[in-house]
Structure formats: structure tokens, C-alpha cells
């Protein structure tokens, strides 16, 4: 199995943060093992959907959107993934408004 570092961008997520409900975006990274890039992206997206399932408050008429920001085929997993000028860990979400 190959190793991949995948960064996802989420937009239009209606979530509660710091006691307020409002729309936010996020960046998040996951490290996955898969046969190829396509399967790695699918695996990461499924992971995000599972993690966010109970947190997302969007109505079906205004769904949130996730897209792949970066995918890297790597030999080994680092502790952080550099995305632009930001270092992101392989857990959690970096939320923005």
C-alpha cells in the first residue's frame, strides 16, 4: 500500500463553535494508506464525513462542500503537513469564518 497525505478544504459548514452557530470553512489533513490516489481521497473524504456527521447543522437545501486542496504521495508520514505557510496536524480541523 502507498502512503498519502491529503489536505481537504471545507466550505459552507454551519457549525457551533465557541457557543455560536455560523458558517465556517476549514482545512484539515489526514494521512492514509491506499492502493492509489483516488482510493486515498475516497478514504479521507469518508473519514471527514464520519467525523463531521453530528456537527454539521446545514439544511439539505444549503449543503456544505469539501474539496481536495492537496494530495501528496509520500514514503513515510511526517508529524505535520505543510499547506501553504501553515503546518497542519493529521487530526482535527483548522476552522475559519
mmCIF file with all atom_site columns, N, CA, C and O in Angstrom, residues 36-92:
data_model
loop_
_atom_site.group_PDB
_atom_site.id
_atom_site.type_symbol
_atom_site.label_atom_id
_atom_site.label_alt_id
_atom_site.label_comp_id
_atom_site.label_asym_id
_atom_site.label_entity_id
_atom_site.label_seq_id
_atom_site.pdbx_PDB_ins_code
_atom_site.Cartn_x
_atom_site.Cartn_y
_atom_site.Cartn_z
_atom_site.occupancy
_atom_site.B_iso_or_equiv
_atom_site.pdbx_formal_charge
_atom_site.auth_seq_id
_atom_site.auth_comp_id
_atom_site.auth_asym_id
_atom_site.auth_atom_id
_atom_site.pdbx_PDB_model_num
ATOM 1   N N  . UNK A 1 36 ? -4.058  3.634  -4.488 1.00 0.00 ? 36 UNK A N  1
ATOM 2   C CA . UNK A 1 36 ? -3.777  4.718  -5.419 1.00 0.00 ? 36 UNK A CA 1
ATOM 3   C C  . UNK A 1 36 ? -4.381  6.025  -4.904 1.00 0.00 ? 36 UNK A C  1
ATOM 4   O O  . UNK A 1 36 ? -5.066  6.045  -3.877 1.00 0.00 ? 36 UNK A O  1
ATOM 5   N N  . UNK A 1 37 ? -4.124  7.111  -5.613 1.00 0.00 ? 37 UNK A N  1
ATOM 6   C CA . UNK A 1 37 ? -4.573  8.438  -5.199 1.00 0.00 ? 37 UNK A CA 1
ATOM 7   C C  . UNK A 1 37 ? -6.086  8.517  -5.064 1.00 0.00 ? 37 UNK A C  1
ATOM 8   O O  . UNK A 1 37 ? -6.604  9.063  -4.086 1.00 0.00 ? 37 UNK A O  1
ATOM 9   N N  . UNK A 1 38 ? -6.792  7.970  -6.012 1.00 0.00 ? 38 UNK A N  1
ATOM 10  C CA . UNK A 1 38 ? -8.256  8.019  -5.986 1.00 0.00 ? 38 UNK A CA 1
ATOM 11  C C  . UNK A 1 38 ? -8.827  7.342  -4.738 1.00 0.00 ? 38 UNK A C  1
ATOM 12  O O  . UNK A 1 38 ? -9.713  7.887  -4.070 1.00 0.00 ? 38 UNK A O  1
ATOM 13  N N  . UNK A 1 39 ? -8.312  6.174  -4.428 1.00 0.00 ? 39 UNK A N  1
ATOM 14  C CA . UNK A 1 39 ? -8.791  5.458  -3.236 1.00 0.00 ? 39 UNK A CA 1
ATOM 15  C C  . UNK A 1 39 ? -8.381  6.178  -1.956 1.00 0.00 ? 39 UNK A C  1
ATOM 16  O O  . UNK A 1 39 ? -9.105  6.172  -0.962 1.00 0.00 ? 39 UNK A O  1
ATOM 17  N N  . UNK A 1 40 ? -7.222  6.819  -1.974 1.00 0.00 ? 40 UNK A N  1
ATOM 18  C CA . UNK A 1 40 ? -6.775  7.585  -0.811 1.00 0.00 ? 40 UNK A CA 1
ATOM 19  C C  . UNK A 1 40 ? -7.706  8.763  -0.559 1.00 0.00 ? 40 UNK A C  1
ATOM 20  O O  . UNK A 1 40 ? -8.105  9.029  0.582  1.00 0.00 ? 40 UNK A O  1
ATOM 21  N N  . UNK A 1 41 ? -8.084  9.465  -1.621 1.00 0.00 ? 41 UNK A N  1
ATOM 22  C CA . UNK A 1 41 ? -9.007  10.601 -1.482 1.00 0.00 ? 41 UNK A CA 1
ATOM 23  C C  . UNK A 1 41 ? -10.362 10.115 -0.976 1.00 0.00 ? 41 UNK A C  1
ATOM 24  O O  . UNK A 1 41 ? -10.947 10.719 -0.067 1.00 0.00 ? 41 UNK A O  1
ATOM 25  N N  . UNK A 1 42 ? -10.861 9.021  -1.536 1.00 0.00 ? 42 UNK A N  1
ATOM 26  C CA . UNK A 1 42 ? -12.145 8.465  -1.079 1.00 0.00 ? 42 UNK A CA 1
ATOM 27  C C  . UNK A 1 42 ? -12.089 8.110  0.408  1.00 0.00 ? 42 UNK A C  1
ATOM 28  O O  . UNK A 1 42 ? -13.020 8.401  1.163  1.00 0.00 ? 42 UNK A O  1
ATOM 29  N N  . UNK A 1 43 ? -11.004 7.499  0.815  1.00 0.00 ? 43 UNK A N  1
ATOM 30  C CA . UNK A 1 43 ? -10.844 7.096  2.208  1.00 0.00 ? 43 UNK A CA 1
ATOM 31  C C  . UNK A 1 43 ? -10.819 8.327  3.133  1.00 0.00 ? 43 UNK A C  1
ATOM 32  O O  . UNK A 1 43 ? -11.462 8.338  4.181  1.00 0.00 ? 43 UNK A O  1
ATOM 33  N N  . UNK A 1 44 ? -10.092 9.357  2.731  1.00 0.00 ? 44 UNK A N  1
ATOM 34  C CA . UNK A 1 44 ? -10.023 10.587 3.527  1.00 0.00 ? 44 UNK A CA 1
ATOM 35  C C  . UNK A 1 44 ? -11.382 11.276 3.592  1.00 0.00 ? 44 UNK A C  1
ATOM 36  O O  . UNK A 1 44 ? -11.818 11.706 4.665  1.00 0.00 ? 44 UNK A O  1
ATOM 37  N N  . UNK A 1 45 ? -12.068 11.378 2.468  1.00 0.00 ? 45 UNK A N  1
ATOM 38  C CA . UNK A 1 45 ? -13.388 12.024 2.443  1.00 0.00 ? 45 UNK A CA 1
ATOM 39  C C  . UNK A 1 45 ? -14.380 11.270 3.327  1.00 0.00 ? 45 UNK A C  1
ATOM 40  O O  . UNK A 1 45 ? -15.156 11.887 4.056  1.00 0.00 ? 45 UNK A O  1
ATOM 41  N N  . UNK A 1 46 ? -14.359 9.955  3.274  1.00 0.00 ? 46 UNK A N  1
ATOM 42  C CA . UNK A 1 46 ? -15.238 9.157  4.145  1.00 0.00 ? 46 UNK A CA 1
ATOM 43  C C  . UNK A 1 46 ? -14.931 9.428  5.615  1.00 0.00 ? 46 UNK A C  1
ATOM 44  O O  . UNK A 1 46 ? -15.837 9.550  6.433  1.00 0.00 ? 46 UNK A O  1
ATOM 45  N N  . UNK A 1 47 ? -13.658 9.558  5.928  1.00 0.00 ? 47 UNK A N  1
ATOM 46  C CA . UNK A 1 47 ? -13.252 9.859  7.295  1.00 0.00 ? 47 UNK A CA 1
ATOM 47  C C  . UNK A 1 47 ? -13.804 11.211 7.741  1.00 0.00 ? 47 UNK A C  1
ATOM 48  O O  . UNK A 1 47 ? -14.339 11.349 8.841  1.00 0.00 ? 47 UNK A O  1
ATOM 49  N N  . UNK A 1 48 ? -13.693 12.214 6.879  1.00 0.00 ? 48 UNK A N  1
ATOM 50  C CA . UNK A 1 48 ? -14.213 13.547 7.214  1.00 0.00 ? 48 UNK A CA 1
ATOM 51  C C  . UNK A 1 48 ? -15.722 13.523 7.385  1.00 0.00 ? 48 UNK A C  1
ATOM 52  O O  . UNK A 1 48 ? -16.258 14.126 8.321  1.00 0.00 ? 48 UNK A O  1
ATOM 53  N N  . UNK A 1 49 ? -16.417 12.852 6.496  1.00 0.00 ? 49 UNK A N  1
ATOM 54  C CA . UNK A 1 49 ? -17.883 12.774 6.609  1.00 0.00 ? 49 UNK A CA 1
ATOM 55  C C  . UNK A 1 49 ? -18.300 12.147 7.940  1.00 0.00 ? 49 UNK A C  1
ATOM 56  O O  . UNK A 1 49 ? -19.217 12.614 8.600  1.00 0.00 ? 49 UNK A O  1
ATOM 57  N N  . UNK A 1 50 ? -17.606 11.094 8.327  1.00 0.00 ? 50 UNK A N  1
ATOM 58  C CA . UNK A 1 50 ? -17.907 10.428 9.598  1.00 0.00 ? 50 UNK A CA 1
ATOM 59  C C  . UNK A 1 50 ? -17.632 11.353 10.779 1.00 0.00 ? 50 UNK A C  1
ATOM 60  O O  . UNK A 1 50 ? -18.453 11.471 11.685 1.00 0.00 ? 50 UNK A O  1
ATOM 61  N N  . UNK A 1 51 ? -16.485 12.019 10.752 1.00 0.00 ? 51 UNK A N  1
ATOM 62  C CA . UNK A 1 51 ? -16.120 12.914 11.860 1.00 0.00 ? 51 UNK A CA 1
ATOM 63  C C  . UNK A 1 51 ? -17.069 14.099 11.992 1.00 0.00 ? 51 UNK A C  1
ATOM 64  O O  . UNK A 1 51 ? -17.341 14.558 13.099 1.00 0.00 ? 51 UNK A O  1
ATOM 65  N N  . UNK A 1 52 ? -17.568 14.609 10.869 1.00 0.00 ? 52 UNK A N  1
ATOM 66  C CA . UNK A 1 52 ? -18.385 15.825 10.886 1.00 0.00 ? 52 UNK A CA 1
ATOM 67  C C  . UNK A 1 52 ? -19.885 15.570 10.938 1.00 0.00 ? 52 UNK A C  1
ATOM 68  O O  . UNK A 1 52 ? -20.663 16.504 11.142 1.00 0.00 ? 52 UNK A O  1
ATOM 69  N N  . UNK A 1 53 ? -20.288 14.334 10.762 1.00 0.00 ? 53 UNK A N  1
ATOM 70  C CA . UNK A 1 53 ? -21.707 13.980 10.629 1.00 0.00 ? 53 UNK A CA 1
ATOM 71  C C  . UNK A 1 53 ? -22.593 14.596 11.712 1.00 0.00 ? 53 UNK A C  1
ATOM 72  O O  . UNK A 1 53 ? -23.637 15.170 11.413 1.00 0.00 ? 53 UNK A O  1
ATOM 73  N N  . UNK A 1 54 ? -22.194 14.521 12.957 1.00 0.00 ? 54 UNK A N  1
ATOM 74  C CA . UNK A 1 54 ? -23.019 15.010 14.055 1.00 0.00 ? 54 UNK A CA 1
ATOM 75  C C  . UNK A 1 54 ? -22.796 16.481 14.383 1.00 0.00 ? 54 UNK A C  1
ATOM 76  O O  . UNK A 1 54 ? -23.465 17.025 15.250 1.00 0.00 ? 54 UNK A O  1
ATOM 77  N N  . UNK A 1 55 ? -21.858 17.123 13.697 1.00 0.00 ? 55 UNK A N  1
ATOM 78  C CA . UNK A 1 55 ? -21.542 18.525 13.984 1.00 0.00 ? 55 UNK A CA 1
ATOM 79  C C  . UNK A 1 55 ? -22.166 19.497 12.983 1.00 0.00 ? 55 UNK A C  1
ATOM 80  O O  . UNK A 1 55 ? -22.363 20.665 13.291 1.00 0.00 ? 55 UNK A O  1
ATOM 81  N N  . UNK A 1 56 ? -22.443 19.016 11.781 1.00 0.00 ? 56 UNK A N  1
ATOM 82  C CA . UNK A 1 56 ? -22.916 19.886 10.703 1.00 0.00 ? 56 UNK A CA 1
ATOM 83  C C  . UNK A 1 56 ? -24.419 20.125 10.845 1.00 0.00 ? 56 UNK A C  1
ATOM 84  O O  . UNK A 1 56 ? -25.194 19.181 10.963 1.00 0.00 ? 56 UNK A O  1
ATOM 85  N N  . UNK A 1 57 ? -24.809 21.404 10.803 1.00 0.00 ? 57 UNK A N  1
ATOM 86  C CA . UNK A 1 57 ? -26.204 21.788 11.016 1.00 0.00 ? 57 UNK A CA 1
ATOM 87  C C  . UNK A 1 57 ? -26.869 22.312 9.749  1.00 0.00 ? 57 UNK A C  1
ATOM 88  O O  . UNK A 1 57 ? -27.984 22.820 9.815  1.00 0.00 ? 57 UNK A O  1
ATOM 89  N N  . UNK A 1 58 ? -26.214 22.193 8.611  1.00 0.00 ? 58 UNK A N  1
ATOM 90  C CA . UNK A 1 58 ? -26.762 22.713 7.355  1.00 0.00 ? 58 UNK A CA 1
ATOM 91  C C  . UNK A 1 58 ? -28.086 22.058 6.989  1.00 0.00 ? 58 UNK A C  1
ATOM 92  O O  . UNK A 1 58 ? -28.288 20.861 7.215  1.00 0.00 ? 58 UNK A O  1
ATOM 93  N N  . UNK A 1 59 ? -28.955 22.852 6.373  1.00 0.00 ? 59 UNK A N  1
ATOM 94  C CA . UNK A 1 59 ? -30.182 22.350 5.769  1.00 0.00 ? 59 UNK A CA 1
ATOM 95  C C  . UNK A 1 59 ? -29.796 21.672 4.456  1.00 0.00 ? 59 UNK A C  1
ATOM 96  O O  . UNK A 1 59 ? -28.798 22.035 3.825  1.00 0.00 ? 59 UNK A O  1
ATOM 97  N N  . UNK A 1 60 ? -30.569 20.706 4.027  1.00 0.00 ? 60 UNK A N  1
ATOM 98  C CA . UNK A 1 60 ? -30.263 19.984 2.778  1.00 0.00 ? 60 UNK A CA 1
ATOM 99  C C  . UNK A 1 60 ? -30.256 20.901 1.559  1.00 0.00 ? 60 UNK A C  1
ATOM 100 O O  . UNK A 1 60 ? -29.619 20.606 0.556  1.00 0.00 ? 60 UNK A O  1
ATOM 101 N N  . UNK A 1 61 ? -30.965 22.050 1.636  1.00 0.00 ? 61 UNK A N  1
ATOM 102 C CA . UNK A 1 61 ? -31.001 22.980 0.508  1.00 0.00 ? 61 UNK A CA 1
ATOM 103 C C  . UNK A 1 61 ? -29.731 23.833 0.429  1.00 0.00 ? 61 UNK A C  1
ATOM 104 O O  . UNK A 1 61 ? -29.523 24.542 -0.557 1.00 0.00 ? 61 UNK A O  1
ATOM 105 N N  . UNK A 1 62 ? -28.886 23.798 1.456  1.00 0.00 ? 62 UNK A N  1
ATOM 106 C CA . UNK A 1 62 ? -27.656 24.589 1.502  1.00 0.00 ? 62 UNK A CA 1
ATOM 107 C C  . UNK A 1 62 ? -26.520 23.722 2.059  1.00 0.00 ? 62 UNK A C  1
ATOM 108 O O  . UNK A 1 62 ? -26.019 23.964 3.151  1.00 0.00 ? 62 UNK A O  1
ATOM 109 N N  . UNK A 1 63 ? -26.109 22.706 1.298  1.00 0.00 ? 63 UNK A N  1
ATOM 110 C CA . UNK A 1 63 ? -25.145 21.738 1.832  1.00 0.00 ? 63 UNK A CA 1
ATOM 111 C C  . UNK A 1 63 ? -23.723 22.290 1.931  1.00 0.00 ? 63 UNK A C  1
ATOM 112 O O  . UNK A 1 63 ? -23.346 23.196 1.183  1.00 0.00 ? 63 UNK A O  1
ATOM 113 N N  . UNK A 1 64 ? -22.946 21.731 2.847  1.00 0.00 ? 64 UNK A N  1
ATOM 114 C CA . UNK A 1 64 ? -21.526 22.078 2.908  1.00 0.00 ? 64 UNK A CA 1
ATOM 115 C C  . UNK A 1 64 ? -20.786 21.422 1.741  1.00 0.00 ? 64 UNK A C  1
ATOM 116 O O  . UNK A 1 64 ? -21.299 20.494 1.112  1.00 0.00 ? 64 UNK A O  1
ATOM 117 N N  . UNK A 1 65 ? -19.577 21.908 1.482  1.00 0.00 ? 65 UNK A N  1
ATOM 118 C CA . UNK A 1 65 ? -18.794 21.414 0.352  1.00 0.00 ? 65 UNK A CA 1
ATOM 119 C C  . UNK A 1 65 ? -17.378 21.097 0.834  1.00 0.00 ? 65 UNK A C  1
ATOM 120 O O  . UNK A 1 65 ? -16.778 21.869 1.572  1.00 0.00 ? 65 UNK A O  1
ATOM 121 N N  . UNK A 1 66 ? -16.865 19.953 0.404  1.00 0.00 ? 66 UNK A N  1
ATOM 122 C CA . UNK A 1 66 ? -15.475 19.603 0.675  1.00 0.00 ? 66 UNK A CA 1
ATOM 123 C C  . UNK A 1 66 ? -14.763 19.367 -0.654 1.00 0.00 ? 66 UNK A C  1
ATOM 124 O O  . UNK A 1 66 ? -15.329 18.754 -1.559 1.00 0.00 ? 66 UNK A O  1
ATOM 125 N N  . UNK A 1 67 ? -13.535 19.865 -0.745 1.00 0.00 ? 67 UNK A N  1
ATOM 126 C CA . UNK A 1 67 ? -12.739 19.650 -1.949 1.00 0.00 ? 67 UNK A CA 1
ATOM 127 C C  . UNK A 1 67 ? -11.297 19.337 -1.549 1.00 0.00 ? 67 UNK A C  1
ATOM 128 O O  . UNK A 1 67 ? -10.846 19.687 -0.458 1.00 0.00 ? 67 UNK A O  1
ATOM 129 N N  . UNK A 1 68 ? -10.602 18.699 -2.445 1.00 0.00 ? 68 UNK A N  1
ATOM 130 C CA . UNK A 1 68 ? -9.212  18.330 -2.186 1.00 0.00 ? 68 UNK A CA 1
ATOM 131 C C  . UNK A 1 68 ? -8.338  19.558 -2.447 1.00 0.00 ? 68 UNK A C  1
ATOM 132 O O  . UNK A 1 68 ? -8.351  20.124 -3.535 1.00 0.00 ? 68 UNK A O  1
ATOM 133 N N  . UNK A 1 69 ? -7.596  19.972 -1.428 1.00 0.00 ? 69 UNK A N  1
ATOM 134 C CA . UNK A 1 69 ? -6.682  21.101 -1.578 1.00 0.00 ? 69 UNK A CA 1
ATOM 135 C C  . UNK A 1 69 ? -5.296  20.627 -2.020 1.00 0.00 ? 69 UNK A C  1
ATOM 136 O O  . UNK A 1 69 ? -4.602  21.314 -2.767 1.00 0.00 ? 69 UNK A O  1
ATOM 137 N N  . UNK A 1 70 ? -4.900  19.432 -1.553 1.00 0.00 ? 70 UNK A N  1
ATOM 138 C CA . UNK A 1 70 ? -3.569  18.920 -1.886 1.00 0.00 ? 70 UNK A CA 1
ATOM 139 C C  . UNK A 1 70 ? -3.516  17.421 -1.582 1.00 0.00 ? 70 UNK A C  1
ATOM 140 O O  . UNK A 1 70 ? -4.091  16.977 -0.590 1.00 0.00 ? 70 UNK A O  1
ATOM 141 N N  . UNK A 1 71 ? -2.849  16.683 -2.431 1.00 0.00 ? 71 UNK A N  1
ATOM 142 C CA . UNK A 1 71 ? -2.589  15.254 -2.194 1.00 0.00 ? 71 UNK A CA 1
ATOM 143 C C  . UNK A 1 71 ? -1.122  15.000 -2.491 1.00 0.00 ? 71 UNK A C  1
ATOM 144 O O  . UNK A 1 71 ? -0.620  15.422 -3.533 1.00 0.00 ? 71 UNK A O  1
ATOM 145 N N  . UNK A 1 72 ? -0.473  14.330 -1.568 1.00 0.00 ? 72 UNK A N  1
ATOM 146 C CA . UNK A 1 72 ? 0.945   14.004 -1.764 1.00 0.00 ? 72 UNK A CA 1
ATOM 147 C C  . UNK A 1 72 ? 1.174   12.522 -1.538 1.00 0.00 ? 72 UNK A C  1
ATOM 148 O O  . UNK A 1 72 ? 0.755   11.974 -0.530 1.00 0.00 ? 72 UNK A O  1
ATOM 149 N N  . UNK A 1 73 ? 1.849   11.926 -2.483 1.00 0.00 ? 73 UNK A N  1
ATOM 150 C CA . UNK A 1 73 ? 2.291   10.540 -2.361 1.00 0.00 ? 73 UNK A CA 1
ATOM 151 C C  . UNK A 1 73 ? 3.623   10.608 -1.606 1.00 0.00 ? 73 UNK A C  1
ATOM 152 O O  . UNK A 1 73 ? 4.549   11.295 -2.049 1.00 0.00 ? 73 UNK A O  1
ATOM 153 N N  . UNK A 1 74 ? 3.713   9.952  -0.448 1.00 0.00 ? 74 UNK A N  1
ATOM 154 C CA . UNK A 1 74 ? 4.911   10.065 0.388  1.00 0.00 ? 74 UNK A CA 1
ATOM 155 C C  . UNK A 1 74 ? 5.477   8.691  0.721  1.00 0.00 ? 74 UNK A C  1
ATOM 156 O O  . UNK A 1 74 ? 4.782   7.678  0.627  1.00 0.00 ? 74 UNK A O  1
ATOM 157 N N  . UNK A 1 75 ? 6.732   8.673  1.134  1.00 0.00 ? 75 UNK A N  1
ATOM 158 C CA . UNK A 1 75 ? 7.373   7.417  1.543  1.00 0.00 ? 75 UNK A CA 1
ATOM 159 C C  . UNK A 1 75 ? 7.067   7.085  2.994  1.00 0.00 ? 75 UNK A C  1
ATOM 160 O O  . UNK A 1 75 ? 7.008   5.934  3.378  1.00 0.00 ? 75 UNK A O  1
ATOM 161 N N  . UNK A 1 76 ? 6.915   8.130  3.817  1.00 0.00 ? 76 UNK A N  1
ATOM 162 C CA . UNK A 1 76 ? 6.582   7.945  5.226  1.00 0.00 ? 76 UNK A CA 1
ATOM 163 C C  . UNK A 1 76 ? 5.768   9.156  5.680  1.00 0.00 ? 76 UNK A C  1
ATOM 164 O O  . UNK A 1 76 ? 5.821   10.214 5.059  1.00 0.00 ? 76 UNK A O  1
ATOM 165 N N  . UNK A 1 77 ? 5.028   8.987  6.755  1.00 0.00 ? 77 UNK A N  1
ATOM 166 C CA . UNK A 1 77 ? 4.200   10.061 7.274  1.00 0.00 ? 77 UNK A CA 1
ATOM 167 C C  . UNK A 1 77 ? 5.017   10.982 8.167  1.00 0.00 ? 77 UNK A C  1
ATOM 168 O O  . UNK A 1 77 ? 5.735   10.524 9.054  1.00 0.00 ? 77 UNK A O  1
ATOM 169 N N  . UNK A 1 78 ? 4.904   12.269 7.913  1.00 0.00 ? 78 UNK A N  1
ATOM 170 C CA . UNK A 1 78 ? 5.507   13.282 8.781  1.00 0.00 ? 78 UNK A CA 1
ATOM 171 C C  . UNK A 1 78 ? 4.559   13.522 9.953  1.00 0.00 ? 78 UNK A C  1
ATOM 172 O O  . UNK A 1 78 ? 3.424   13.047 9.957  1.00 0.00 ? 78 UNK A O  1
ATOM 173 N N  . UNK A 1 79 ? 4.990   14.298 10.928 1.00 0.00 ? 79 UNK A N  1
ATOM 174 C CA . UNK A 1 79 ? 4.119   14.636 12.044 1.00 0.00 ? 79 UNK A CA 1
ATOM 175 C C  . UNK A 1 79 ? 3.135   15.743 11.648 1.00 0.00 ? 79 UNK A C  1
ATOM 176 O O  . UNK A 1 79 ? 2.061   15.864 12.220 1.00 0.00 ? 79 UNK A O  1
ATOM 177 N N  . UNK A 1 80 ? 3.511   16.565 10.663 1.00 0.00 ? 80 UNK A N  1
ATOM 178 C CA . UNK A 1 80 ? 2.690   17.675 10.194 1.00 0.00 ? 80 UNK A CA 1
ATOM 179 C C  . UNK A 1 80 ? 2.759   17.729 8.674  1.00 0.00 ? 80 UNK A C  1
ATOM 180 O O  . UNK A 1 80 ? 3.735   17.274 8.074  1.00 0.00 ? 80 UNK A O  1
ATOM 181 N N  . UNK A 1 81 ? 1.743   18.325 8.048  1.00 0.00 ? 81 UNK A N  1
ATOM 182 C CA . UNK A 1 81 ? 1.759   18.550 6.605  1.00 0.00 ? 81 UNK A CA 1
ATOM 183 C C  . UNK A 1 81 ? 1.780   20.050 6.372  1.00 0.00 ? 81 UNK A C  1
ATOM 184 O O  . UNK A 1 81 ? 0.960   20.781 6.927  1.00 0.00 ? 81 UNK A O  1
ATOM 185 N N  . UNK A 1 82 ? 2.715   20.514 5.557  1.00 0.00 ? 82 UNK A N  1
ATOM 186 C CA . UNK A 1 82 ? 2.800   21.936 5.238  1.00 0.00 ? 82 UNK A CA 1
ATOM 187 C C  . UNK A 1 82 ? 1.821   22.249 4.114  1.00 0.00 ? 82 UNK A C  1
ATOM 188 O O  . UNK A 1 82 ? 1.870   21.663 3.038  1.00 0.00 ? 82 UNK A O  1
ATOM 189 N N  . UNK A 1 83 ? 0.898   23.169 4.401  1.00 0.00 ? 83 UNK A N  1
ATOM 190 C CA . UNK A 1 83 ? -0.090  23.604 3.414  1.00 0.00 ? 83 UNK A CA 1
ATOM 191 C C  . UNK A 1 83 ? 0.058   25.118 3.312  1.00 0.00 ? 83 UNK A C  1
ATOM 192 O O  . UNK A 1 83 ? -0.322  25.842 4.228  1.00 0.00 ? 83 UNK A O  1
ATOM 193 N N  . UNK A 1 84 ? 0.638   25.573 2.213  1.00 0.00 ? 84 UNK A N  1
ATOM 194 C CA . UNK A 1 84 ? 0.955   26.997 2.114  1.00 0.00 ? 84 UNK A CA 1
ATOM 195 C C  . UNK A 1 84 ? 2.005   27.317 3.156  1.00 0.00 ? 84 UNK A C  1
ATOM 196 O O  . UNK A 1 84 ? 3.059   26.698 3.203  1.00 0.00 ? 84 UNK A O  1
ATOM 197 N N  . UNK A 1 85 ? 1.694   28.256 4.029  1.00 0.00 ? 85 UNK A N  1
ATOM 198 C CA . UNK A 1 85 ? 2.626   28.630 5.097  1.00 0.00 ? 85 UNK A CA 1
ATOM 199 C C  . UNK A 1 85 ? 2.199   28.075 6.450  1.00 0.00 ? 85 UNK A C  1
ATOM 200 O O  . UNK A 1 85 ? 2.720   28.469 7.480  1.00 0.00 ? 85 UNK A O  1
ATOM 201 N N  . UNK A 1 86 ? 1.224   27.161 6.445  1.00 0.00 ? 86 UNK A N  1
ATOM 202 C CA . UNK A 1 86 ? 0.679   26.623 7.685  1.00 0.00 ? 86 UNK A CA 1
ATOM 203 C C  . UNK A 1 86 ? 1.055   25.153 7.820  1.00 0.00 ? 86 UNK A C  1
ATOM 204 O O  . UNK A 1 86 ? 1.021   24.398 6.848  1.00 0.00 ? 86 UNK A O  1
ATOM 205 N N  . UNK A 1 87 ? 1.414   24.752 9.029  1.00 0.00 ? 87 UNK A N  1
ATOM 206 C CA . UNK A 1 87 ? 1.670   23.343 9.324  1.00 0.00 ? 87 UNK A CA 1
ATOM 207 C C  . UNK A 1 87 ? 0.438   22.770 10.004 1.00 0.00 ? 87 UNK A C  1
ATOM 208 O O  . UNK A 1 87 ? -0.006  23.287 11.031 1.00 0.00 ? 87 UNK A O  1
ATOM 209 N N  . UNK A 1 88 ? -0.128  21.716 9.424  1.00 0.00 ? 88 UNK A N  1
ATOM 210 C CA . UNK A 1 88 ? -1.346  21.117 9.956  1.00 0.00 ? 88 UNK A CA 1
ATOM 211 C C  . UNK A 1 88 ? -1.086  19.707 10.466 1.00 0.00 ? 88 UNK A C  1
ATOM 212 O O  . UNK A 1 88 ? -0.429  18.912 9.792  1.00 0.00 ? 88 UNK A O  1
ATOM 213 N N  . UNK A 1 89 ? -1.630  19.373 11.635 1.00 0.00 ? 89 UNK A N  1
ATOM 214 C CA . UNK A 1 89 ? -1.503  18.007 12.158 1.00 0.00 ? 89 UNK A CA 1
ATOM 215 C C  . UNK A 1 89 ? -2.499  17.083 11.468 1.00 0.00 ? 89 UNK A C  1
ATOM 216 O O  . UNK A 1 89 ? -3.474  17.547 10.856 1.00 0.00 ? 89 UNK A O  1
ATOM 217 N N  . UNK A 1 90 ? -2.305  15.761 11.572 1.00 0.00 ? 90 UNK A N  1
ATOM 218 C CA . UNK A 1 90 ? -3.203  14.812 10.901 1.00 0.00 ? 90 UNK A CA 1
ATOM 219 C C  . UNK A 1 90 ? -4.499  14.543 11.669 1.00 0.00 ? 90 UNK A C  1
ATOM 220 O O  . UNK A 1 90 ? -5.177  13.568 11.394 1.00 0.00 ? 90 UNK A O  1
ATOM 221 N N  . UNK A 1 91 ? -4.834  15.398 12.612 1.00 0.00 ? 91 UNK A N  1
ATOM 222 C CA . UNK A 1 91 ? -6.088  15.266 13.353 1.00 0.00 ? 91 UNK A CA 1
ATOM 223 C C  . UNK A 1 91 ? -6.718  16.643 13.496 1.00 0.00 ? 91 UNK A C  1
ATOM 224 O O  . UNK A 1 91 ? -6.036  17.665 13.382 1.00 0.00 ? 91 UNK A O  1
ATOM 225 N N  . UNK A 1 92 ? -8.015  16.665 13.743 1.00 0.00 ? 92 UNK A N  1
ATOM 226 C CA . UNK A 1 92 ? -8.694  17.930 13.982 1.00 0.00 ? 92 UNK A CA 1
ATOM 227 C C  . UNK A 1 92 ? -8.918  18.747 12.720 1.00 0.00 ? 92 UNK A C  1
ATOM 228 O O  . UNK A 1 92 ? -8.672  18.286 11.600 1.00 0.00 ? 92 UNK A O  1
#
